């Protein structure tokens, strides 16, 4: 699950990336994960310096879990990993876009994307079906 | 620039949406804007309760500007407005996905998207061209 060594950014490049990110007071930056080919927005999570460095070095997306207070290697318990295709930073450095190849589903509910609730006339509607039994996601 | 009155969510629906959002300690939630047809991720910004309510009522995207400390009706100075196509909320309510129709460009640099810097072997590379002279964006 690692990228080819020739594609791993050098330490200088990683330092340059980290130097361009404007982390918030908690040392975090918002990260959007997008399926690289379909364009589907899968989820939003948070990264700290270590999560960015690990993601760039390994090619497998790693976030910072605010609820657990530790690095969160996406898929570590569910198997639904995200392979990094491209790392982008926005104009003012306070948001990251991760173009990824998502294995299976991004959402713990068993849906492809976490953004499955849409506002329609009568209220929230679930517009994305469950494709994997969520109980099956966390059995290993 | 308003949506058809039949498409405007009722006050009850807007209250239900606001009740489902988990705002942070500053009363904000991260919002991703995505071009509804191309799938391009345009920008990430922040919304408070008033910004969400105005966006849903008018169909024109309104954010909260953290730097200016006030509501920011996207395009109010540049003319590059975002028409709301669909409002989505993620599974745990702490991120919003706005599927929009972006007039012109989303980025103050004159690029279609704010995510124009990509990490490549040698460092950051600008992968999105400037399509509108940024000086022309702010003349009115």
Tab-separated table of C-alpha atoms in Angstrom:
chain	number	residue	atom	x	y	z
A	1	UNK	CA	0.000	0.000	0.000
A	2	UNK	CA	2.948	2.328	-0.445
A	3	UNK	CA	3.624	4.438	-3.484
A	4	UNK	CA	6.629	3.817	-5.661
A	5	UNK	CA	9.737	5.214	-4.017
A	6	UNK	CA	10.391	7.390	-7.065
A	7	UNK	CA	7.069	9.144	-6.409
A	8	UNK	CA	7.717	9.864	-2.729
A	9	UNK	CA	8.378	13.567	-2.236
A	10	UNK	CA	11.783	14.353	-0.787
A	11	UNK	CA	12.150	15.660	2.735
A	12	UNK	CA	12.774	19.117	1.268
A	13	UNK	CA	9.487	19.001	-0.628
A	14	UNK	CA	7.601	17.766	2.430
A	15	UNK	CA	9.139	20.567	4.482
A	16	UNK	CA	8.057	23.070	1.823
A	17	UNK	CA	4.514	21.728	1.907
A	18	UNK	CA	4.377	21.868	5.698
A	19	UNK	CA	5.760	25.404	5.579
A	20	UNK	CA	2.967	26.469	3.230
A	21	UNK	CA	0.100	25.111	5.322
A	22	UNK	CA	-1.572	27.529	7.692
A	23	UNK	CA	-2.457	25.300	10.609
A	24	UNK	CA	-5.102	26.539	13.054
A	25	UNK	CA	-4.552	27.181	16.749
A	26	UNK	CA	-4.923	23.450	17.408
A	27	UNK	CA	-2.286	22.638	14.787
A	28	UNK	CA	-4.838	21.263	12.336
A	29	UNK	CA	-5.954	21.934	8.772
A	30	UNK	CA	-9.196	20.842	7.102
A	31	UNK	CA	-8.789	18.168	4.424
A	32	UNK	CA	-11.311	17.228	1.749
A	33	UNK	CA	-11.051	13.748	0.246
A	34	UNK	CA	-12.287	13.435	-3.325
A	35	UNK	CA	-12.394	10.295	-5.449
A	36	UNK	CA	-9.882	11.148	-8.148
A	37	UNK	CA	-11.731	9.807	-11.174
A	38	UNK	CA	-15.419	10.264	-10.393
A	39	UNK	CA	-15.002	13.620	-8.628
A	40	UNK	CA	-17.199	12.506	-5.740
A	41	UNK	CA	-16.503	14.336	-2.475
A	42	UNK	CA	-16.086	11.532	0.036
A	43	UNK	CA	-15.429	13.188	3.395
A	44	UNK	CA	-13.882	16.055	5.298
A	45	UNK	CA	-11.443	15.386	8.107
A	46	UNK	CA	-8.424	17.003	9.752
A	47	UNK	CA	-4.678	16.699	9.394
A	48	UNK	CA	-1.793	17.826	11.568
A	49	UNK	CA	1.865	18.029	10.534
A	50	UNK	CA	2.530	14.369	11.237
A	51	UNK	CA	-0.559	13.256	9.292
A	52	UNK	CA	0.510	15.260	6.239
A	53	UNK	CA	4.061	13.969	6.425
A	54	UNK	CA	2.950	10.355	6.758
A	55	UNK	CA	0.437	10.720	3.924
A	56	UNK	CA	3.066	12.127	1.567
A	57	UNK	CA	5.699	9.563	2.563
A	58	UNK	CA	3.511	6.469	2.369
A	59	UNK	CA	0.910	7.435	-0.228
A	60	UNK	CA	-1.793	6.197	2.111
A	61	UNK	CA	-4.000	8.876	3.644
A	62	UNK	CA	-3.573	9.516	7.354
A	63	UNK	CA	-5.684	12.026	9.283
A	64	UNK	CA	-5.698	13.356	12.817
A	65	UNK	CA	-8.689	12.107	14.761
A	66	UNK	CA	-9.940	14.916	16.938
A	67	UNK	CA	-12.228	12.587	18.886
A	68	UNK	CA	-9.510	10.012	19.582
A	69	UNK	CA	-6.651	12.493	19.851
A	70	UNK	CA	-4.301	10.450	17.693
A	71	UNK	CA	-3.260	9.761	14.126
A	72	UNK	CA	-5.961	7.994	12.172
A	73	UNK	CA	-4.757	5.860	9.291
A	74	UNK	CA	-7.943	5.822	7.277
A	75	UNK	CA	-9.100	2.240	6.977
A	76	UNK	CA	-6.986	0.957	9.881
A	77	UNK	CA	-10.034	-0.697	11.456
A	78	UNK	CA	-12.436	-0.853	8.502
A	79	UNK	CA	-10.031	-1.796	5.718
A	80	UNK	CA	-11.465	1.057	3.627
A	81	UNK	CA	-8.150	2.769	2.875
A	82	UNK	CA	-7.501	5.814	0.733
A	83	UNK	CA	-4.577	5.734	-1.664
A	84	UNK	CA	-3.260	9.218	-2.370
A	85	UNK	CA	-3.320	10.247	-6.013
A	86	UNK	CA	-2.668	13.971	-5.648
A	87	UNK	CA	-2.146	16.363	-2.741
A	88	UNK	CA	-3.344	19.922	-3.284
A	89	UNK	CA	-3.316	23.040	-1.134
A	90	UNK	CA	-5.609	26.023	-1.531
A	91	UNK	CA	-4.649	29.627	-2.226
A	92	UNK	CA	-4.353	30.713	1.387
A	93	UNK	CA	-3.001	27.437	2.712
A	94	UNK	CA	-5.782	26.658	5.158
A	95	UNK	CA	-7.401	23.740	3.346
A	96	UNK	CA	-6.094	20.584	1.712
A	97	UNK	CA	-7.654	18.633	-1.157
A	98	UNK	CA	-6.723	14.958	-1.264
A	99	UNK	CA	-7.519	13.304	-4.569
A	100	UNK	CA	-7.632	9.645	-3.630
A	101	UNK	CA	-8.570	6.186	-4.703
A	102	UNK	CA	-11.026	5.035	-2.045
A	103	UNK	CA	-11.259	1.321	-1.333
A	104	UNK	CA	-14.880	0.390	-0.768
A	105	UNK	CA	-16.695	3.082	1.159
A	106	UNK	CA	-15.551	6.241	2.938
A	107	UNK	CA	-18.363	6.459	5.479
A	108	UNK	CA	-18.719	4.424	8.656
A	109	UNK	CA	-22.421	4.045	7.787
A	110	UNK	CA	-21.399	1.880	4.824
A	111	UNK	CA	-22.045	4.555	2.221
A	112	UNK	CA	-19.560	5.571	-0.418
A	113	UNK	CA	-19.544	9.183	0.838
A	114	UNK	CA	-20.194	10.795	4.210
A	115	UNK	CA	-22.269	13.475	2.443
A	116	UNK	CA	-25.422	11.422	2.014
A	117	UNK	CA	-27.964	13.807	3.562
A	118	UNK	CA	-29.387	16.421	1.191
A	119	UNK	CA	-31.848	19.202	1.899
A	120	UNK	CA	-34.938	18.762	-0.223
A	121	UNK	CA	-38.323	20.419	0.063
A	122	UNK	CA	-39.543	18.355	2.986
A	123	UNK	CA	-36.296	18.148	4.920
A	124	UNK	CA	-33.235	15.933	4.907
A	125	UNK	CA	-33.295	13.052	2.456
A	126	UNK	CA	-30.737	10.236	2.265
A	127	UNK	CA	-29.530	10.415	-1.332
A	128	UNK	CA	-26.769	7.803	-1.141
A	129	UNK	CA	-27.512	4.135	-0.482
A	130	UNK	CA	-25.690	1.906	1.972
A	131	UNK	CA	-23.521	-0.396	-0.125
A	132	UNK	CA	-21.604	-2.227	2.617
A	133	UNK	CA	-23.161	-3.505	5.833
A	134	UNK	CA	-21.562	-1.239	8.458
A	135	UNK	CA	-21.344	-4.171	10.866
A	136	UNK	CA	-19.151	-5.938	8.327
A	137	UNK	CA	-16.774	-2.964	8.226
A	138	UNK	CA	-15.543	-3.215	11.765
A	139	UNK	CA	-15.263	-6.932	12.370
A	140	UNK	CA	-11.508	-7.079	11.981
B	1	UNK	CA	-30.298	35.416	-8.246
B	2	UNK	CA	-32.914	33.868	-5.965
B	3	UNK	CA	-34.234	30.372	-6.341
B	4	UNK	CA	-37.870	29.751	-7.194
B	5	UNK	CA	-40.026	30.264	-4.131
B	6	UNK	CA	-41.327	26.698	-4.431
B	7	UNK	CA	-37.756	25.453	-3.931
B	8	UNK	CA	-37.060	27.508	-0.811
B	9	UNK	CA	-37.004	25.249	2.243
B	10	UNK	CA	-39.591	26.116	4.860
B	11	UNK	CA	-38.571	27.590	8.192
B	12	UNK	CA	-39.162	24.194	9.766
B	13	UNK	CA	-36.749	22.549	7.341
B	14	UNK	CA	-34.137	25.243	7.881
B	15	UNK	CA	-34.496	24.808	11.644
B	16	UNK	CA	-34.046	21.047	11.218
B	17	UNK	CA	-30.892	21.601	9.176
B	18	UNK	CA	-29.475	24.028	11.716
B	19	UNK	CA	-30.324	21.571	14.482
B	20	UNK	CA	-28.366	18.835	12.715
B	21	UNK	CA	-25.180	20.839	12.210
B	22	UNK	CA	-22.483	20.441	14.831
B	23	UNK	CA	-20.975	23.905	14.944
B	24	UNK	CA	-17.528	24.276	16.490
B	25	UNK	CA	-16.706	26.378	19.541
B	26	UNK	CA	-16.647	29.487	17.335
B	27	UNK	CA	-20.097	28.678	15.957
B	28	UNK	CA	-18.732	27.665	12.556
B	29	UNK	CA	-18.809	24.647	10.286
B	30	UNK	CA	-16.506	23.862	7.362
B	31	UNK	CA	-18.144	24.062	3.936
B	32	UNK	CA	-16.823	22.589	0.697
B	33	UNK	CA	-18.046	24.149	-2.549
B	34	UNK	CA	-18.146	21.805	-5.534
B	35	UNK	CA	-19.192	22.625	-9.088
B	36	UNK	CA	-22.336	20.537	-9.412
B	37	UNK	CA	-21.819	19.231	-12.952
B	38	UNK	CA	-18.050	18.929	-13.372
B	39	UNK	CA	-17.393	17.730	-9.818
B	40	UNK	CA	-14.510	20.181	-9.421
B	41	UNK	CA	-13.814	21.136	-5.797
B	42	UNK	CA	-13.728	24.928	-5.882
B	43	UNK	CA	-12.977	26.069	-2.343
B	44	UNK	CA	-13.394	25.482	1.368
B	45	UNK	CA	-14.825	28.205	3.584
B	46	UNK	CA	-16.846	28.543	6.786
B	47	UNK	CA	-20.504	29.025	7.605
B	48	UNK	CA	-22.302	30.062	10.778
B	49	UNK	CA	-26.039	29.713	11.464
B	50	UNK	CA	-26.913	32.947	9.688
B	51	UNK	CA	-24.843	32.027	6.621
B	52	UNK	CA	-26.600	28.660	6.314
B	53	UNK	CA	-30.021	30.211	6.764
B	54	UNK	CA	-29.365	32.915	4.177
B	55	UNK	CA	-27.927	30.384	1.717
B	56	UNK	CA	-30.978	28.140	2.003
B	57	UNK	CA	-33.449	31.037	1.813
B	58	UNK	CA	-31.890	32.853	-1.133
B	59	UNK	CA	-30.215	30.046	-3.076
B	60	UNK	CA	-27.088	32.144	-3.271
B	61	UNK	CA	-24.151	30.936	-1.219
B	62	UNK	CA	-23.204	33.030	1.795
B	63	UNK	CA	-20.246	32.209	4.046
B	64	UNK	CA	-18.856	33.618	7.267
B	65	UNK	CA	-15.586	35.430	6.690
B	66	UNK	CA	-13.288	34.677	9.591
B	67	UNK	CA	-10.828	37.364	8.528
B	68	UNK	CA	-13.472	40.072	8.179
B	69	UNK	CA	-15.715	38.853	10.998
B	70	UNK	CA	-18.903	39.203	8.985
B	71	UNK	CA	-21.180	37.448	6.521
B	72	UNK	CA	-19.563	37.057	3.122
B	73	UNK	CA	-21.952	36.822	0.217
B	74	UNK	CA	-19.661	35.055	-2.221
B	75	UNK	CA	-19.181	37.317	-5.224
B	76	UNK	CA	-20.335	40.480	-3.453
B	77	UNK	CA	-17.202	42.330	-4.566
B	78	UNK	CA	-15.987	40.129	-7.432
B	79	UNK	CA	-19.294	39.251	-9.084
B	80	UNK	CA	-18.272	35.592	-9.021
B	81	UNK	CA	-21.369	34.298	-7.247
B	82	UNK	CA	-22.280	30.723	-6.365
B	83	UNK	CA	-25.828	29.560	-7.009
B	84	UNK	CA	-26.809	26.736	-4.690
B	85	UNK	CA	-27.833	23.532	-6.415
B	86	UNK	CA	-27.809	21.174	-3.443
B	87	UNK	CA	-26.989	21.464	0.256
B	88	UNK	CA	-25.578	18.336	1.884
B	89	UNK	CA	-24.448	17.525	5.408
B	90	UNK	CA	-22.060	14.772	6.381
B	91	UNK	CA	-22.677	11.825	8.676
B	92	UNK	CA	-21.576	13.506	11.889
B	93	UNK	CA	-22.838	16.961	11.004
B	94	UNK	CA	-19.529	18.792	11.163
B	95	UNK	CA	-19.026	19.475	7.453
B	96	UNK	CA	-21.233	20.849	4.689
B	97	UNK	CA	-21.020	20.111	0.971
B	98	UNK	CA	-22.429	22.835	-1.264
B	99	UNK	CA	-23.027	21.723	-4.817
B	100	UNK	CA	-23.106	24.987	-6.705
B	101	UNK	CA	-23.074	26.646	-10.059
B	102	UNK	CA	-20.039	28.933	-9.909
B	103	UNK	CA	-20.091	32.081	-12.041
B	104	UNK	CA	-16.657	32.656	-13.516
B	105	UNK	CA	-13.954	31.744	-11.035
B	106	UNK	CA	-13.991	30.809	-7.360
B	107	UNK	CA	-10.473	31.960	-6.490
B	108	UNK	CA	-9.354	35.538	-5.884
B	109	UNK	CA	-6.254	34.725	-7.970
B	110	UNK	CA	-8.494	34.430	-11.036
B	111	UNK	CA	-8.403	30.654	-11.154
B	112	UNK	CA	-11.465	28.470	-11.371
B	113	UNK	CA	-10.556	26.696	-8.109
B	114	UNK	CA	-8.601	27.709	-5.027
B	115	UNK	CA	-6.890	24.285	-5.086
B	116	UNK	CA	-4.392	25.051	-7.812
B	117	UNK	CA	-1.174	24.011	-6.037
B	118	UNK	CA	-0.286	20.323	-6.335
B	119	UNK	CA	2.625	18.451	-4.810
B	120	UNK	CA	4.734	16.919	-7.529
B	121	UNK	CA	8.220	15.447	-7.372
B	122	UNK	CA	10.032	18.743	-7.262
B	123	UNK	CA	7.646	20.635	-5.017
B	124	UNK	CA	4.484	22.656	-5.509
B	125	UNK	CA	3.314	23.084	-9.077
B	126	UNK	CA	0.493	25.349	-10.239
B	127	UNK	CA	-1.824	22.970	-12.073
B	128	UNK	CA	-4.683	25.382	-12.787
B	129	UNK	CA	-4.290	28.378	-15.064
B	130	UNK	CA	-5.459	31.913	-14.340
B	131	UNK	CA	-8.499	32.482	-16.545
B	132	UNK	CA	-9.612	35.901	-15.313
B	133	UNK	CA	-7.256	38.798	-14.582
B	134	UNK	CA	-7.557	39.125	-10.805
B	135	UNK	CA	-7.347	42.911	-11.107
B	136	UNK	CA	-10.492	42.784	-13.217
B	137	UNK	CA	-12.323	40.877	-10.484
B	138	UNK	CA	-12.292	43.629	-7.908
B	139	UNK	CA	-12.861	46.784	-9.894
B	140	UNK	CA	-16.530	47.145	-9.013
